[in-house]
Amino acid sequence: MIDIKQIRENPQRFKEAGRAKHFDVDIDRLLEIDSVLRAAKNQQQEISTSKNRIGKSIPKLDGDRKQTALAELAELKQQETRYDDQIKGLGPEFDALMQQVAQPADDDVPLGKDDTENIEIRKEGEIRQFDFEPKDHVQLGRELDIIDIERGVRLAGTRNYILKGDGALLHWAVLRFALDYMTGKGYVPMSVPLLMKDEAMRGTGYYPGAEEQTYRMEKDELNLAGTAEVPLTAYRMGEIVKADELPLKYVALSSCFRREAGAAGKDTYGLYRIHQFDKVEQVIICENDNEQSRAFHDEILANSEAVMKALELPYRIVNVCTGDLGRGQAKKYDIEAWMPSRENYCETHSASKFYDFQARRMNLRYKDAVTKKNLFCHTLNNTVIASPRILIPLLELYQNADGSVTVPEVLRPYINGRETITKA
């Protein structure tokens, strides 16, 4: 959520931010309601002051003077009720509009309509050139008997799958390696709930906007989280954190659930865009300082790059354009791994910087050591690794001419020292 004072000072900035990000919100209507509410609250304050003054004077009055004061007090109470009704009537619309306001992107974020206009920053690693006809991950998985999409669909519907045998072991190995790496960097490991209240979804900025992509448990008023970002970021919501606790650095391994409503075409093949997956997620909560946010944004990106480099997977970094940013994201880097079967770099990680957008919605603050004021924290998050999507480049790039798959060296300790995956 944005500070209403910033919107009052420069409404055009937020109109332009909404257009650039494709979030339609009526800023003029928001400011109109804000003006009415401010006036009503000021009147309420004046009425309260007058009521106190008159109330204190009544015991000292008698006769006509007392009756006049009582009549004046009654009139003030009627006025107060009218202003109360006005505030109650306009409050929900004001809150709804405030939740729709988009955070302006950083100045160095490219202007663009969608992900086709993201800007490449750099490439890392060499793309493998095959001296045989390579297979895609679905073919490899089927022939090695480690991926069973057909039975997954039979059990759970489209975009579901089963990993079995070495496929399951490779999946868990990737996740465990990433988790071990992050705990080695000092991030606190967390095991978090998968079902979230609407309050946590709103606080992290997923509601309003992502309801159609979320599996919602209407009977229980709970939601299956699409990422551990939600419980990790909301973990301290509503609290005033001690300044010396910051930065808070968390990492979680959790299952994630996404409806992927509206997605179609090539993305639906194999393991790329699925309803359930597992992800190691990193979250940082820090002081309200733009330079700190910038430094931590670089840090969480570097953490994910270190995992990709350890897996020896070629990838590129892109600066995500305005049209591909979420409502609350001020800047986002995507890591895209090279996937031979897709003949392209494809997104596997997203590193996001929010400033105080999420913390303001969650009322997550800390007491500044210098000013002694309660300030809203800054929040950041990034994927460390997500599987089974990452199995696409792992299987395809590490395949051999005989149909086997070499296990990346860093993963071998997690698979009993195995060097290759072959058909049983």
PDB file of N, CA, C and O in Angstrom, residues 132-150 269-271 340-341 392 395-396 399 403-405 423:
ATOM      1  N   PHE A 132      24.433 -35.343 -30.665  1.00  0.00           N
ATOM      2  CA  PHE A 132      23.405 -36.355 -30.926  1.00  0.00           C
ATOM      3  C   PHE A 132      22.050 -35.650 -30.844  1.00  0.00           C
ATOM      4  O   PHE A 132      21.965 -34.495 -30.415  1.00  0.00           O
ATOM      5  N   GLU A 133      20.987 -36.319 -31.249  1.00  0.00           N
ATOM      6  CA  GLU A 133      19.647 -35.729 -31.214  1.00  0.00           C
ATOM      7  C   GLU A 133      19.121 -35.772 -29.772  1.00  0.00           C
ATOM      8  O   GLU A 133      18.801 -36.848 -29.247  1.00  0.00           O
ATOM      9  N   PRO A 134      19.031 -34.595 -29.096  1.00  0.00           N
ATOM     10  CA  PRO A 134      18.611 -34.605 -27.691  1.00  0.00           C
ATOM     11  C   PRO A 134      17.105 -34.838 -27.549  1.00  0.00           C
ATOM     12  O   PRO A 134      16.322 -34.535 -28.451  1.00  0.00           O
ATOM     13  N   LYS A 135      16.747 -35.369 -26.408  1.00  0.00           N
ATOM     14  CA  LYS A 135      15.338 -35.587 -26.080  1.00  0.00           C
ATOM     15  C   LYS A 135      14.872 -34.494 -25.118  1.00  0.00           C
ATOM     16  O   LYS A 135      15.681 -33.887 -24.412  1.00  0.00           O
ATOM     17  N   ASP A 136      13.567 -34.255 -25.093  1.00  0.00           N
ATOM     18  CA  ASP A 136      13.066 -33.299 -24.112  1.00  0.00           C
ATOM     19  C   ASP A 136      12.833 -34.013 -22.778  1.00  0.00           C
ATOM     20  O   ASP A 136      12.933 -35.244 -22.669  1.00  0.00           O
ATOM     21  N   HIS A 137      12.518 -33.237 -21.740  1.00  0.00           N
ATOM     22  CA  HIS A 137      12.424 -33.808 -20.393  1.00  0.00           C
ATOM     23  C   HIS A 137      11.279 -34.810 -20.261  1.00  0.00           C
ATOM     24  O   HIS A 137      11.355 -35.742 -19.452  1.00  0.00           O
ATOM     25  N   VAL A 138      10.225 -34.638 -21.033  1.00  0.00           N
ATOM     26  CA  VAL A 138       9.113 -35.585 -20.970  1.00  0.00           C
ATOM     27  C   VAL A 138       9.535 -36.927 -21.554  1.00  0.00           C
ATOM     28  O   VAL A 138       9.259 -37.984 -20.973  1.00  0.00           O
ATOM     29  N   GLN A 139      10.205 -36.893 -22.696  1.00  0.00           N
ATOM     30  CA  GLN A 139      10.713 -38.134 -23.295  1.00  0.00           C
ATOM     31  C   GLN A 139      11.701 -38.827 -22.356  1.00  0.00           C
ATOM     32  O   GLN A 139      11.624 -40.038 -22.128  1.00  0.00           O
ATOM     33  N   LEU A 140      12.642 -38.052 -21.823  1.00  0.00           N
ATOM     34  CA  LEU A 140      13.627 -38.612 -20.901  1.00  0.00           C
ATOM     35  C   LEU A 140      12.944 -39.204 -19.666  1.00  0.00           C
ATOM     36  O   LEU A 140      13.264 -40.314 -19.228  1.00  0.00           O
ATOM     37  N   GLY A 141      12.010 -38.447 -19.114  1.00  0.00           N
ATOM     38  CA  GLY A 141      11.316 -38.904 -17.910  1.00  0.00           C
ATOM     39  C   GLY A 141      10.539 -40.173 -18.134  1.00  0.00           C
ATOM     40  O   GLY A 141      10.513 -41.070 -17.269  1.00  0.00           O
ATOM     41  N   ARG A 142       9.893 -40.261 -19.296  1.00  0.00           N
ATOM     42  CA  ARG A 142       9.114 -41.459 -19.606  1.00  0.00           C
ATOM     43  C   ARG A 142      10.030 -42.670 -19.816  1.00  0.00           C
ATOM     44  O   ARG A 142       9.786 -43.755 -19.282  1.00  0.00           O
ATOM     45  N   GLU A 143      11.103 -42.477 -20.585  1.00  0.00           N
ATOM     46  CA  GLU A 143      11.986 -43.603 -20.905  1.00  0.00           C
ATOM     47  C   GLU A 143      12.798 -44.071 -19.700  1.00  0.00           C
ATOM     48  O   GLU A 143      13.112 -45.261 -19.581  1.00  0.00           O
ATOM     49  N   LEU A 144      13.137 -43.128 -18.811  1.00  0.00           N
ATOM     50  CA  LEU A 144      13.869 -43.501 -17.595  1.00  0.00           C
ATOM     51  C   LEU A 144      12.928 -43.943 -16.477  1.00  0.00           C
ATOM     52  O   LEU A 144      13.383 -44.345 -15.399  1.00  0.00           O
ATOM     53  N   ASP A 145      11.619 -43.807 -16.732  1.00  0.00           N
ATOM     54  CA  ASP A 145      10.594 -44.176 -15.760  1.00  0.00           C
ATOM     55  C   ASP A 145      10.725 -43.365 -14.467  1.00  0.00           C
ATOM     56  O   ASP A 145      10.629 -43.901 -13.363  1.00  0.00           O
ATOM     57  N   ILE A 146      10.941 -42.051 -14.643  1.00  0.00           N
ATOM     58  CA  ILE A 146      11.079 -41.177 -13.469  1.00  0.00           C
ATOM     59  C   ILE A 146      10.027 -40.069 -13.433  1.00  0.00           C
ATOM     60  O   ILE A 146       9.882 -39.384 -12.422  1.00  0.00           O
ATOM     61  N   ILE A 147       9.290 -39.877 -14.531  1.00  0.00           N
ATOM     62  CA  ILE A 147       8.206 -38.898 -14.578  1.00  0.00           C
ATOM     63  C   ILE A 147       6.985 -39.596 -15.173  1.00  0.00           C
ATOM     64  O   ILE A 147       7.076 -40.221 -16.231  1.00  0.00           O
ATOM     65  N   ASP A 148       5.842 -39.474 -14.502  1.00  0.00           N
ATOM     66  CA  ASP A 148       4.607 -40.083 -14.995  1.00  0.00           C
ATOM     67  C   ASP A 148       3.521 -39.000 -15.035  1.00  0.00           C
ATOM     68  O   ASP A 148       2.853 -38.740 -14.034  1.00  0.00           O
ATOM     69  N   ILE A 149       3.396 -38.367 -16.182  1.00  0.00           N
ATOM     70  CA  ILE A 149       2.405 -37.309 -16.341  1.00  0.00           C
ATOM     71  C   ILE A 149       1.014 -37.900 -16.534  1.00  0.00           C
ATOM     72  O   ILE A 149       0.033 -37.392 -15.980  1.00  0.00           O
ATOM     73  N   GLU A 150       0.902 -38.973 -17.295  1.00  0.00           N
ATOM     74  CA  GLU A 150      -0.395 -39.545 -17.607  1.00  0.00           C
ATOM     75  C   GLU A 150      -1.158 -39.946 -16.332  1.00  0.00           C
ATOM     76  O   GLU A 150      -2.339 -39.610 -16.171  1.00  0.00           O
ATOM     77  N   TYR A 269       2.955 -27.733 -21.714  1.00  0.00           N
ATOM     78  CA  TYR A 269       3.624 -29.008 -22.008  1.00  0.00           C
ATOM     79  C   TYR A 269       4.589 -29.383 -20.890  1.00  0.00           C
ATOM     80  O   TYR A 269       5.393 -28.571 -20.425  1.00  0.00           O
ATOM     81  N   GLY A 270       4.518 -30.638 -20.457  1.00  0.00           N
ATOM     82  CA  GLY A 270       5.481 -31.140 -19.490  1.00  0.00           C
ATOM     83  C   GLY A 270       5.387 -30.481 -18.131  1.00  0.00           C
ATOM     84  O   GLY A 270       4.304 -30.246 -17.606  1.00  0.00           O
ATOM     85  N   LEU A 271       6.545 -30.145 -17.574  1.00  0.00           N
ATOM     86  CA  LEU A 271       6.625 -29.679 -16.189  1.00  0.00           C
ATOM     87  C   LEU A 271       6.792 -28.169 -16.053  1.00  0.00           C
ATOM     88  O   LEU A 271       7.115 -27.682 -14.973  1.00  0.00           O
ATOM     89  N   PRO A 340      16.633 -26.466 -23.566  1.00  0.00           N
ATOM     90  CA  PRO A 340      16.793 -26.881 -24.960  1.00  0.00           C
ATOM     91  C   PRO A 340      15.485 -27.171 -25.680  1.00  0.00           C
ATOM     92  O   PRO A 340      15.311 -26.777 -26.832  1.00  0.00           O
ATOM     93  N   SER A 341      14.546 -27.863 -25.012  1.00  0.00           N
ATOM     94  CA  SER A 341      13.305 -28.233 -25.694  1.00  0.00           C
ATOM     95  C   SER A 341      12.448 -27.020 -26.025  1.00  0.00           C
ATOM     96  O   SER A 341      11.646 -27.056 -26.960  1.00  0.00           O
ATOM     97  N   ILE A 392      13.616 -29.418 -15.862  1.00  0.00           N
ATOM     98  CA  ILE A 392      13.619 -29.340 -17.332  1.00  0.00           C
ATOM     99  C   ILE A 392      15.043 -29.117 -17.837  1.00  0.00           C
ATOM    100  O   ILE A 392      15.563 -29.930 -18.612  1.00  0.00           O
ATOM    101  N   LEU A 395      17.553 -32.157 -16.631  1.00  0.00           N
ATOM    102  CA  LEU A 395      17.471 -33.404 -17.382  1.00  0.00           C
ATOM    103  C   LEU A 395      17.934 -33.217 -18.823  1.00  0.00           C
ATOM    104  O   LEU A 395      18.688 -34.029 -19.364  1.00  0.00           O
ATOM    105  N   GLU A 396      17.494 -32.117 -19.438  1.00  0.00           N
ATOM    106  CA  GLU A 396      17.784 -31.933 -20.864  1.00  0.00           C
ATOM    107  C   GLU A 396      19.250 -31.599 -21.122  1.00  0.00           C
ATOM    108  O   GLU A 396      19.831 -32.067 -22.106  1.00  0.00           O
ATOM    109  N   GLN A 399      21.678 -34.770 -20.205  1.00  0.00           N
ATOM    110  CA  GLN A 399      21.404 -36.075 -20.819  1.00  0.00           C
ATOM    111  C   GLN A 399      22.607 -36.562 -21.633  1.00  0.00           C
ATOM    112  O   GLN A 399      23.439 -35.775 -22.103  1.00  0.00           O
ATOM    113  N   GLY A 403      20.837 -42.183 -23.423  1.00  0.00           N
ATOM    114  CA  GLY A 403      19.559 -41.999 -22.753  1.00  0.00           C
ATOM    115  C   GLY A 403      19.657 -41.813 -21.259  1.00  0.00           C
ATOM    116  O   GLY A 403      18.658 -41.521 -20.589  1.00  0.00           O
ATOM    117  N   SER A 404      20.857 -41.978 -20.693  1.00  0.00           N
ATOM    118  CA  SER A 404      21.035 -41.744 -19.255  1.00  0.00           C
ATOM    119  C   SER A 404      21.180 -40.242 -18.998  1.00  0.00           C
ATOM    120  O   SER A 404      21.323 -39.442 -19.919  1.00  0.00           O
ATOM    121  N   VAL A 405      21.143 -39.864 -17.714  1.00  0.00           N
ATOM    122  CA  VAL A 405      21.307 -38.459 -17.317  1.00  0.00           C
ATOM    123  C   VAL A 405      22.386 -38.397 -16.240  1.00  0.00           C
ATOM    124  O   VAL A 405      22.328 -39.136 -15.242  1.00  0.00           O
ATOM    125  N   LYS A 423      17.876 -46.204 -16.668  1.00  0.00           N
ATOM    126  CA  LYS A 423      16.624 -46.942 -16.520  1.00  0.00           C
ATOM    127  C   LYS A 423      16.871 -48.157 -15.646  1.00  0.00           C
ATOM    128  O   LYS A 423      17.826 -48.905 -15.845  1.00  0.00           O
TER     129      LYS A 423
END
